[in-house]
XYZ file of C-alpha atoms in Angstrom:
625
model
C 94.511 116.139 4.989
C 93.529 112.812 3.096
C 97.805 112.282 2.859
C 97.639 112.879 6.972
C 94.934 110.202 7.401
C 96.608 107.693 5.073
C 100.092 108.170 7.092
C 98.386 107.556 9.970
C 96.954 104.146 9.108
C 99.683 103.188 7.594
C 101.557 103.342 11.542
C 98.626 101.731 12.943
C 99.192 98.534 10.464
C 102.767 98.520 11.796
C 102.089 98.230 15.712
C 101.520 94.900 17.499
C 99.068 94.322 20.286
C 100.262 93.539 23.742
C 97.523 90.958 24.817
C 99.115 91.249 28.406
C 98.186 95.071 28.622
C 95.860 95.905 25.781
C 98.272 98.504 24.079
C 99.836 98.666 20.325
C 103.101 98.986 20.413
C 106.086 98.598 18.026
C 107.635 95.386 16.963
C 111.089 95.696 18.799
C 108.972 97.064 22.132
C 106.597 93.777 21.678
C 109.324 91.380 21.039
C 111.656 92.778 24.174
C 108.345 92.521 26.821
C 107.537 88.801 25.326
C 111.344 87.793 26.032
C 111.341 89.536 29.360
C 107.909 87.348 30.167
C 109.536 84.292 29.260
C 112.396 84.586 31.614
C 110.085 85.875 34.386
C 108.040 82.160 33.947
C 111.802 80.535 34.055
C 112.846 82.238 37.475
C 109.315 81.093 39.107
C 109.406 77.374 37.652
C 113.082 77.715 39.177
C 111.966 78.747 42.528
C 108.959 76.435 42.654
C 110.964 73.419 41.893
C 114.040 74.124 44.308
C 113.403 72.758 48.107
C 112.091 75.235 50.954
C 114.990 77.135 52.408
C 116.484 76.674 55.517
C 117.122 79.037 58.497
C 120.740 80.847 58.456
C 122.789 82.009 61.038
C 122.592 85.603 59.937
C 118.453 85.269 59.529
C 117.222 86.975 62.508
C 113.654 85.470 63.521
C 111.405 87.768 65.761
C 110.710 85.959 68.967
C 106.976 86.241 70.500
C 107.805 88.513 73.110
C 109.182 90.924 70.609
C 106.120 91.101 68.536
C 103.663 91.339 71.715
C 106.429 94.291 73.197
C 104.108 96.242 69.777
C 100.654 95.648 71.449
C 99.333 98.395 73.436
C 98.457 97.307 77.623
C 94.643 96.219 76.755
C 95.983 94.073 73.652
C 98.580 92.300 75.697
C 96.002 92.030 78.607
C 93.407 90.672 76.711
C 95.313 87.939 74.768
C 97.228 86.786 77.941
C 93.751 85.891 79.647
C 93.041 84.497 76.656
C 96.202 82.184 76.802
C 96.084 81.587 80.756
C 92.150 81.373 81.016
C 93.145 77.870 78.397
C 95.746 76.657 81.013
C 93.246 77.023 83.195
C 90.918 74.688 81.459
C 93.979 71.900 79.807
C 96.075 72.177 82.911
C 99.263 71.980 80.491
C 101.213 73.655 81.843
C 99.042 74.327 84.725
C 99.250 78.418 85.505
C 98.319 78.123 89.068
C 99.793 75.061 91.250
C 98.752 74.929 94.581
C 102.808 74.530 96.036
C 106.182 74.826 95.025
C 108.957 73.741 97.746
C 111.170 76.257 98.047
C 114.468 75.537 99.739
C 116.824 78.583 99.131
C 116.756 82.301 99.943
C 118.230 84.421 97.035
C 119.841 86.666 99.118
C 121.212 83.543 101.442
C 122.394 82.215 97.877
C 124.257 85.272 96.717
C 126.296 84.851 99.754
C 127.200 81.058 99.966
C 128.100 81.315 96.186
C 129.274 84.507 95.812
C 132.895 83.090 95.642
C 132.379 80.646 92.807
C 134.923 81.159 89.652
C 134.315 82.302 86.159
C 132.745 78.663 84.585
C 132.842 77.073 88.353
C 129.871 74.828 88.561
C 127.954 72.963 91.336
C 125.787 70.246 89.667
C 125.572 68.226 92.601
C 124.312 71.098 94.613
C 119.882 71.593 94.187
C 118.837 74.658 94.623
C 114.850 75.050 94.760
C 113.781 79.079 94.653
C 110.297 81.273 93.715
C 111.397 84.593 91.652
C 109.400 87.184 89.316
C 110.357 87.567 86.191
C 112.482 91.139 84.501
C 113.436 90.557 81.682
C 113.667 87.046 79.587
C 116.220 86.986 76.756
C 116.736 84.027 74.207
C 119.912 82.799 72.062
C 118.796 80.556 69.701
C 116.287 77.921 70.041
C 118.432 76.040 72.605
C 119.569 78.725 75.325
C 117.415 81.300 77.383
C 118.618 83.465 79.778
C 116.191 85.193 82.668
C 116.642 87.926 85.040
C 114.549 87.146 88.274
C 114.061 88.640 91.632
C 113.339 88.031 95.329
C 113.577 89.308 98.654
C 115.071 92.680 96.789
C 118.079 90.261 95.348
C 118.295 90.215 91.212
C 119.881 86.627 89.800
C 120.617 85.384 86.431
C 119.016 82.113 85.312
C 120.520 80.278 82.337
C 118.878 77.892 81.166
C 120.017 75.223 78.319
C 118.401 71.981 76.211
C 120.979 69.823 77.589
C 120.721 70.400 81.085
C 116.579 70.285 81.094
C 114.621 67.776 82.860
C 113.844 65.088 80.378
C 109.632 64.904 81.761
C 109.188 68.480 80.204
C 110.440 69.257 76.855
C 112.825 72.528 76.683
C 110.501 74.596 74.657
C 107.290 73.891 76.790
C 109.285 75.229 79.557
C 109.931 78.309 78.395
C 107.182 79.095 75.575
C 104.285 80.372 77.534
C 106.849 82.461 79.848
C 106.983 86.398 79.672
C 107.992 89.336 81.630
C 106.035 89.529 85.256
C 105.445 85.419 85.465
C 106.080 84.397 88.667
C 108.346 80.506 88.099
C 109.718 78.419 90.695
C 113.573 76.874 89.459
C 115.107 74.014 89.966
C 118.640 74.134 89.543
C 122.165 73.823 90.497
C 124.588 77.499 91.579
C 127.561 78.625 88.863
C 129.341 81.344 87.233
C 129.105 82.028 83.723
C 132.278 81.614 81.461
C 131.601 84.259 78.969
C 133.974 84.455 75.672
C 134.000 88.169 75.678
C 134.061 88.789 79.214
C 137.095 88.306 81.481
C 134.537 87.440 85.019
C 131.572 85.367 84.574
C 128.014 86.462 86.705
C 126.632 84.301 89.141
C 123.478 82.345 87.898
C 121.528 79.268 88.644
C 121.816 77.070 86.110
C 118.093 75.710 85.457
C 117.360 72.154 84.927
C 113.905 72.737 85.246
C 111.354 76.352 85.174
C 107.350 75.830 86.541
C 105.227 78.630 85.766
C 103.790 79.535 89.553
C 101.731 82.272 88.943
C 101.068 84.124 85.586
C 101.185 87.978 84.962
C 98.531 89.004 82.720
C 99.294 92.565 82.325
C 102.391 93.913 80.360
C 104.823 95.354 82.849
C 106.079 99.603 82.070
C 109.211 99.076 79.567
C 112.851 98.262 81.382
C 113.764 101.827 80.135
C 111.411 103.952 80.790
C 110.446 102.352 84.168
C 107.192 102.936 86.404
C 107.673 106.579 87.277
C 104.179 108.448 87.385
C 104.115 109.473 90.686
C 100.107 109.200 90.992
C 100.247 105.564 89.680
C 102.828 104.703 91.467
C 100.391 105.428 94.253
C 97.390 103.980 93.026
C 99.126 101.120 92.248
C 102.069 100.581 94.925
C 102.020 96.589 94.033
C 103.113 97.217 90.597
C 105.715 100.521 92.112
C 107.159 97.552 94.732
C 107.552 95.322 91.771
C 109.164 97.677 89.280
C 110.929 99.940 91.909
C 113.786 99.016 94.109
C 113.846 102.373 96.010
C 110.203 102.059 97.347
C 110.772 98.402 98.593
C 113.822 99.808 100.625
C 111.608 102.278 101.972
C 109.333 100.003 103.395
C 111.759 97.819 104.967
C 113.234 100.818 107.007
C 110.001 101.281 108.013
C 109.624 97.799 109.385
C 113.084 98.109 110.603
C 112.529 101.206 112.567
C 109.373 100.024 114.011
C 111.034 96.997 115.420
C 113.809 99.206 116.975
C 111.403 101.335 118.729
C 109.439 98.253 119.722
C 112.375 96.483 121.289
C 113.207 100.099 122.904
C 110.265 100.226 124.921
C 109.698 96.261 125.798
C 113.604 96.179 127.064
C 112.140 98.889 129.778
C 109.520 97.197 130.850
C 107.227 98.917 129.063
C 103.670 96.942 127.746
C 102.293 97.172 124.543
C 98.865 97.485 124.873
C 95.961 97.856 122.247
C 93.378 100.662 122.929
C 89.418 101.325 120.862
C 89.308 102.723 117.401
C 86.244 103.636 117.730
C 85.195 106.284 120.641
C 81.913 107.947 121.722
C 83.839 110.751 122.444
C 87.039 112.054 119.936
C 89.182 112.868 122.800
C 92.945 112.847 123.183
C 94.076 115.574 121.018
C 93.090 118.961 119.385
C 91.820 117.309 115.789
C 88.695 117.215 114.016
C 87.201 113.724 114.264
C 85.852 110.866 111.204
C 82.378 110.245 112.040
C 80.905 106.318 111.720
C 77.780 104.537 112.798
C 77.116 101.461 114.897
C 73.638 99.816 113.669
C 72.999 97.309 116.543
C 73.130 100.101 119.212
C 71.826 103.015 116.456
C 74.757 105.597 117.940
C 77.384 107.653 115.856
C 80.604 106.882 117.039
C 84.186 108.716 116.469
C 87.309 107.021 115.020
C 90.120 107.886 117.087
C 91.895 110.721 116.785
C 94.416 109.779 119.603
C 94.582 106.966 122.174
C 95.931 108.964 125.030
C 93.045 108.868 127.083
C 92.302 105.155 127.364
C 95.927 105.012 128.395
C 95.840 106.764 130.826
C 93.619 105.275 131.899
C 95.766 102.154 132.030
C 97.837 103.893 134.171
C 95.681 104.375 136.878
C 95.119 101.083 137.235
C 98.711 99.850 137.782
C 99.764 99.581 134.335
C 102.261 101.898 135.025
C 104.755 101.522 131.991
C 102.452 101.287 128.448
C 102.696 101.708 125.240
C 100.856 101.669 121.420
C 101.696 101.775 117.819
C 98.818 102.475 115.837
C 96.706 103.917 113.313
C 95.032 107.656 114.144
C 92.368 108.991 112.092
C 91.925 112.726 111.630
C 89.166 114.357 109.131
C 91.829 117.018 108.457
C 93.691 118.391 104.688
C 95.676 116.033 103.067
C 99.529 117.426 101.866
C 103.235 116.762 101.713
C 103.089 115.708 105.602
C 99.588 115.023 106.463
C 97.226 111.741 105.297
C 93.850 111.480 107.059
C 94.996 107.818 108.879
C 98.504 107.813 109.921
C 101.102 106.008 112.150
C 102.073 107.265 116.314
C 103.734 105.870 118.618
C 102.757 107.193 122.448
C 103.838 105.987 125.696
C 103.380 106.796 129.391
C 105.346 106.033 131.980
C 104.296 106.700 135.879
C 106.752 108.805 138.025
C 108.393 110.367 135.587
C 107.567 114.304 134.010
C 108.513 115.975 131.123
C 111.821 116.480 131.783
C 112.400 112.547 132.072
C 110.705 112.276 128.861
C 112.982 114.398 126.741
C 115.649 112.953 127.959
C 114.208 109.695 126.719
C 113.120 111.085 123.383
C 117.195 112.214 122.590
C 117.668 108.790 123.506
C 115.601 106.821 121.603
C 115.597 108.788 118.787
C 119.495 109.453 118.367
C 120.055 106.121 118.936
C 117.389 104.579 115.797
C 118.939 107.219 113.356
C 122.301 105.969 114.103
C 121.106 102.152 114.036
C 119.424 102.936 110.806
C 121.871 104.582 109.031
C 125.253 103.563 110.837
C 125.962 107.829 111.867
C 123.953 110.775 113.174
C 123.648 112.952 109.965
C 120.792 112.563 107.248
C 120.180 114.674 104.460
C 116.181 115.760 103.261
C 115.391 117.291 100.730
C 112.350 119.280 100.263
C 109.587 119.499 97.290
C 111.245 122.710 96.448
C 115.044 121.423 96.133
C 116.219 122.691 99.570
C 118.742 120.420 101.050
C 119.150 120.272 105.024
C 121.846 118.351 106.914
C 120.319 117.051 110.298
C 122.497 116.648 112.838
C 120.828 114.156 115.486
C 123.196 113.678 118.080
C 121.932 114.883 121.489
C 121.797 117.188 123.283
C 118.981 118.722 120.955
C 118.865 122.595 120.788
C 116.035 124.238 123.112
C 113.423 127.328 122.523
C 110.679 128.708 125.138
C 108.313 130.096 122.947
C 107.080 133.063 124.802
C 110.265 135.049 124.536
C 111.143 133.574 121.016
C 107.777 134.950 119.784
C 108.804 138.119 121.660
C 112.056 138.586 119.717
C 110.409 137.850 116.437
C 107.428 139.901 116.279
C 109.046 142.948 118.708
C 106.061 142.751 120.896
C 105.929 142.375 124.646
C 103.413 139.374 125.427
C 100.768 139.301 128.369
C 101.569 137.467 131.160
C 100.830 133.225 131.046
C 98.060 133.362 133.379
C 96.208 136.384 131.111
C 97.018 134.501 127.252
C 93.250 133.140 127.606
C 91.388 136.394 128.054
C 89.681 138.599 125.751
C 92.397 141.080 126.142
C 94.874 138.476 124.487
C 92.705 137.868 122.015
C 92.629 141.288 120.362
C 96.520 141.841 121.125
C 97.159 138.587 118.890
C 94.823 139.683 116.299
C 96.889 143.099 116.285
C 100.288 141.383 116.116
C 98.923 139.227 113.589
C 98.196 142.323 111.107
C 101.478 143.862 112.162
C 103.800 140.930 111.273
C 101.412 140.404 108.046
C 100.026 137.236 108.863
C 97.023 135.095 108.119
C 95.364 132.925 110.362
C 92.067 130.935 109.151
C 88.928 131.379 111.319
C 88.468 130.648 114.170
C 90.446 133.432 115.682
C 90.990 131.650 118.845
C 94.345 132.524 121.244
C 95.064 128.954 120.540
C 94.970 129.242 116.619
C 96.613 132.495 116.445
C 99.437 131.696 118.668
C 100.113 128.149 116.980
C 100.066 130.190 113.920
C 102.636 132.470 114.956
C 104.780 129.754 116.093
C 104.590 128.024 112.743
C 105.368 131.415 110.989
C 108.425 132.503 113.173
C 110.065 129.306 115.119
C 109.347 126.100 113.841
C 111.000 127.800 109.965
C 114.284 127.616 112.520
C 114.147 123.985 113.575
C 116.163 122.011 110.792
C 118.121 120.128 113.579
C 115.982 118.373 115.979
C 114.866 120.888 118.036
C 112.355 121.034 121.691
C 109.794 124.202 121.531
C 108.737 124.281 125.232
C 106.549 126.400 127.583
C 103.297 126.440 125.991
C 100.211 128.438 127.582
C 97.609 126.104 129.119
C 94.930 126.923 126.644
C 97.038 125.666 123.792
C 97.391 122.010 126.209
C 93.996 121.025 127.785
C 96.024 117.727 128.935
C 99.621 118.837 130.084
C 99.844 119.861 134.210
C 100.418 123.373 134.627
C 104.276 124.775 134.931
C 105.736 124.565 138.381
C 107.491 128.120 137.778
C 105.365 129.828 135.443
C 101.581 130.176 136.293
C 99.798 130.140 132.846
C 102.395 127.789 131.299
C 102.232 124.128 131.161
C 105.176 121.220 131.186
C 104.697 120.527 127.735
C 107.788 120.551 124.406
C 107.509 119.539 120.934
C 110.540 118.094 118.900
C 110.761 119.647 115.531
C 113.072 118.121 113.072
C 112.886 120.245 109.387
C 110.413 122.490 110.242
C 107.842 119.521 110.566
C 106.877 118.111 113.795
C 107.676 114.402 114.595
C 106.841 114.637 118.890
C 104.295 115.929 121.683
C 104.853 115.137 125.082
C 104.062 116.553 128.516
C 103.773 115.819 132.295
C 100.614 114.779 132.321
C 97.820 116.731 134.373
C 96.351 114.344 136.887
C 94.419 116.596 139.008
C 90.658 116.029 138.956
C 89.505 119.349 139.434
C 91.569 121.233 137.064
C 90.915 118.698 134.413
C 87.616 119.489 134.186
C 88.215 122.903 133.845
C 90.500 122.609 131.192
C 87.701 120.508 129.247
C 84.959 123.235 129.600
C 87.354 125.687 128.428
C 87.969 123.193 124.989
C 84.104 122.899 125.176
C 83.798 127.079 125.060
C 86.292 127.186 122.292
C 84.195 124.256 120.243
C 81.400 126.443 121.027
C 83.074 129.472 119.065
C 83.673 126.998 116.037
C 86.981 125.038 116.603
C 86.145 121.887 115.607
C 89.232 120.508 116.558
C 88.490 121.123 120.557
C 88.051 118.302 122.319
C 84.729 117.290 124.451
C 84.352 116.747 128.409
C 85.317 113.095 128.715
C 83.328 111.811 131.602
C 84.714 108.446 132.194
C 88.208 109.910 132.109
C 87.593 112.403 134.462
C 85.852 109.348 136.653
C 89.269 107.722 136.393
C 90.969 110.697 137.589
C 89.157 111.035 140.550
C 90.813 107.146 141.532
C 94.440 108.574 141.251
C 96.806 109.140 138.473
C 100.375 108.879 139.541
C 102.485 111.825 138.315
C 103.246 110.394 135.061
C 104.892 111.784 131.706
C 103.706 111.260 128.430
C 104.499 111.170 124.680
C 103.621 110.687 121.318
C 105.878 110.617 118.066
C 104.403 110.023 114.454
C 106.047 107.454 113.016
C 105.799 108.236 109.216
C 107.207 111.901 109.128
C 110.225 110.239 111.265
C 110.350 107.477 108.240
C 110.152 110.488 105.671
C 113.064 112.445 106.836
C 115.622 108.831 107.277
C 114.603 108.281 103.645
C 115.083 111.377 101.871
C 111.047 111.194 100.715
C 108.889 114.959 100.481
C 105.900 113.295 100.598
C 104.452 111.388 103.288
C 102.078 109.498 100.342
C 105.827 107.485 99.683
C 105.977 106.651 103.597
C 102.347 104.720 103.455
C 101.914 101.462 101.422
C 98.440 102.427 100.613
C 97.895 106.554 100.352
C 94.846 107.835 100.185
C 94.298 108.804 97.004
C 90.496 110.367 95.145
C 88.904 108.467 93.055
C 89.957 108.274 89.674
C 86.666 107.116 88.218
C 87.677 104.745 85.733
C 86.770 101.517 85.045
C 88.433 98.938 83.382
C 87.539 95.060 82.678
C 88.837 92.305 84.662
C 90.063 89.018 82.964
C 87.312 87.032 83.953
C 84.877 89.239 81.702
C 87.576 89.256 78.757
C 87.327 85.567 78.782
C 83.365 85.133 79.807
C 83.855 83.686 83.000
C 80.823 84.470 85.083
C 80.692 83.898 88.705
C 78.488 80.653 90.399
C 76.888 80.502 93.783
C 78.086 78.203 96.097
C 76.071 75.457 97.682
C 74.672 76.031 100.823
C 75.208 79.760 101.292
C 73.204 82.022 101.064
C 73.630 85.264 98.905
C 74.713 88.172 99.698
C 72.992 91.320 98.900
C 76.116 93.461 99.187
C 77.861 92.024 96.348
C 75.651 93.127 93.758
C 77.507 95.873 92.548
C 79.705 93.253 91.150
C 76.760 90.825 89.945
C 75.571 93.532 88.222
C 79.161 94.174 86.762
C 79.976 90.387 85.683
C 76.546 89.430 84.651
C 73.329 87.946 85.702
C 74.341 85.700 87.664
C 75.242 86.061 91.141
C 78.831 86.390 92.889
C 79.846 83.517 95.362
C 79.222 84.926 98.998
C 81.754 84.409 101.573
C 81.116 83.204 105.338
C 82.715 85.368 108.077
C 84.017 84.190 111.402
């Protein structure tokens, strides 16, 4: 043991401390980590003497938009009010200019320049246009390239030191600019020359960019897109921005109202405007909004159709009208109902129904094929079906008595018994034969619009008239001159949905006011889509309605099947959509900006929600009228 102990001290004598780690180690191992220090102190004296190193071609630097592309929405929101909220205050560059001149339409450019050669150039030629920004890409410190768009047109913009405006330096130009900035340009029209490209793009060469209007939120990633079909609702401004598709929706829209439009005024038709708000929801079978009118303390109906009041245009001499408008009905919302909506209606003295559907081929045949240049569409359904609509007239033609009659193997009463009690309790047993459901109230009405739905309009994928409806089912349409119980009344169905009602209108006092009571008895046995007596329109009645045919089309199903879109939520600029319940801050609290009262105006009590939101203080009121 003692011979151990003596070895062991022996080693311990040998070993050299490493002051740098604490630890004994051997000579060689403490000579080889002094040398290796030595030469580490060499290499930093080296590096700390030599000058800073410059930038190479093949060092890739990270531009700012490439970094902020990392931060989620609220980061990127919150730092650009930062930044914007302090061009607000220095005015360099000023973020929101009252007026930029602009002097050339994109679209109107495309075409004059369209013919320009690979490297052609105008630089005596000034172009002065307003564009949002897609996508900004830079090459080097000197050269930046955007992609903008207007009027639905997407242009290059090139834009290079040498060719800037010498009052505003190249890099303050461009600096503060990112993806969603609205810029005016100031340039001159070329084509690119690229070196690895055989045909150069058409751009506007930039001599100088102005930030117009600022984006503060990050726009959805060119890749992925704005897709979610709920947002895209919710928030159609940002859908119009980042999706061609729905602009070019709503310009066939515009473009099909303005065909109907000149339709109607090049025959002497008048466009007239009629009340949105009624004492009495008449007009149509639908089940009313209800509003209130302080002054006069009454509850008053939004309407749910304005044939009445034109009408009663007609009787007093207007003898051609017509509206485009807004209806309201406190009905479901789905694929082809929203609870305001577009119609078009029209009357037209000395005419019937007969006139009128001869009209609606007409006009109808004649906007698809102005529209889409032919008179075959294709829609597609939720589901993936795919129907080819044919619109050229003639348009097929069903009577729905003897169609029902085929489908459910029943014989029907006659017309002038389909209101009794007998009827009543044959449809409810033809109902339970064919298998059936219809909601309550099991009214003749209901049921037999039910079984229409269920066995005749699931035929109508071409435009198609249903005609000969019972009386009871048309409190406004003049009884059939052939069939007693019937009435002069079609609907046009075009892929199973409905797009048009129209009748020879009943202008006989007397039975109009029978017609009413019986809507009245059916409200009384819970339909609350029956319509009320409407006193002043009888009144009007009683002066003389000239025979006179009516009609009424809704505008956005007829938009829905020319653009190949389900779901009449992609037809309406503003859906309505539930409440999603969240809230989010605005850029005026990120950066602490609090609103101030102006002088001389008094407050307004209604805006405290938003006091209460921002702060203490109160909002700025604004003076109506």
């Amino acid at each position: 043991m003692a011979d151990e102990m003596a070895a062991s001290a022996d080693q311990l004598q040998n070993l050299h401390l490493d002051e740098a780690t604490g630890e004994r180690v051997s000579k060689s191992e403490w000579k080889k980590r002094q040398k290796q220090r030595v030469q580490e102190e060499k290499k930093r004296e080296k590096a700390a003497a030599a000058p800073p190193k410059t930038k190479t071609a093949t060092t890739k630097t990270v531009s700012a938009e490439e970094e902020e592309s990392n931060l989620t929405p609220n980061q990127y929101f919150e730092i650009r009010s930062r930044q914007i909220n302090k061009f607000r205050q220095t005015k360099q560059p000023n973020p929101y200019p009252h007026k930029f001149q602009v002097t050339t339409d994109l679209r109107d450019f495309v075409k004059e320049y369209e013919h320009l050669k690979t490297g052609e150039q105008l630089k005596d030629v000034e172009v002065r246009l307003g564009g949002r920004i897609y996508t900004k890409r830079t090459s080097g410190a000197k050269l930046v390239f955007y992609d903008i768009r207007a009027r639905g047109v997407k242009m290059q913009v090139m834009c290079q030191a040498q060719e800037t405006a010498e009052d505003v330096p190249f890099e303050a130009q461009h600096e503060h600019l990112r993806r969603g900035d609205i810029i005016g340009i100031v340039g001159y029209p070329g084509r690119t020359n690229p070196t690895r490209r055989d045909h150069g793009e058409l751009s506007i060469f930039a001599r100088q960019i102005i930030l117009l209007t600022p984006c503060l939120h990050q726009l959805p990633g060119e890749y992925y897109g704005f897709k979610d079909q709920e947002q895209r609702y919710r928030q159609r401004y940002l859908d119009l921005i980042m999706n061609d598709s729905t602009r070019n929706v709503f310009v066939t829209r515009s473009k099909m109202i303005s065909y109907i439009r000149n339709y109607f005024d090049s025959r002497d038709f008048i466009e007239v405007e009629t009340p949105m708000m009624n004492a009495i929801a008449g007009g149509a079978t639908a089940k009313p909004f209800v509003t209130h009118h302080n002054e006069l303390n009454m509850d008053l109906f939004m309407r749910v159709a304005p044939e009445l009041y034109l009408k009663m245009l007609v009787v007093g001499g207007l003898e051609r009208v017509y509206e485009l408008g807004r209806q309201f009905r406190n009905e479901g919302i789905d694929l082809t109902h929203n609870p305001e909506f577009t119609t078009c209606e029209f009357y037209m003295a000395f005419a019937d129904v007969y006139d009128v559907m001869e009209i609606t081929e007409e006009l109808v045949s004649g906007l698809v094929h102005e529209m889409t240049g032919g008179h075959e569409t294709v829609f597609h359904t939720q589901t993936g079906e795919e129907y080819h609509v044919n619109w050229q007239r003639p348009w097929r033609r069903i009577e729905m008595i003897p169609a029902l009659e085929a489908a459910v193997g029943e014989q029907f009463p006659p017309g002038d018994e389909l209101h009794t009690e007998a009827t009543n309790a044959f449809l409810r047993r033809v109902l339970q034969k064919v298998k059936v459901e219809c909601t309550p109230p099991l009214t003749n009405a209901r049921m037999l619009d039910k079984l229409v739905g269920e066995f005749i309009e699931e035929t109508c994928i071409d435009p198609t008239f249903i005609t000969g409806h019972p009386q009871m089912m048309s409190p406004l349409a003049k009884y059939h001159r052939q069939h007693a119980g019937l009435c002069e009344r079609f609907e046009a169905f075009v892929c199973k949905k409905e797009i048009v009602n129209a009748y020879t209108e009943l202008n006989d006092p007397f039975d109009q006011r029978l017609r009413f009571e019986e809507q009245a008895r059916q409200k009384d046995q819970g339909d609350d889509e029956a319509q009320l007596v409407d006193e002043n329109f009888c009144t009007s009645l009683e002066y003389g309605l000239p025979p006179t045919g009516g009609w009424g089309m809704g505008i956005d199903r007829l938009v829905m099947f020319l653009t190949d879109r389900y779901s009449i939520k992609e037809v309406l600029a503003f859906p309505f959509m539930k409440d999603d319940g969240r809230e989010k801050k605005t850029a005026a609290e990120i950066v602490g900006i609090t609103p101030v009262p102006e002088e001389g105006i008094g407050q307004c009590s209604l805006l405290g929600l938003c006091s209460a939101r921002l702060g203490s203080a109160p909002l700025r009121s604004f003076r109506v009228g």
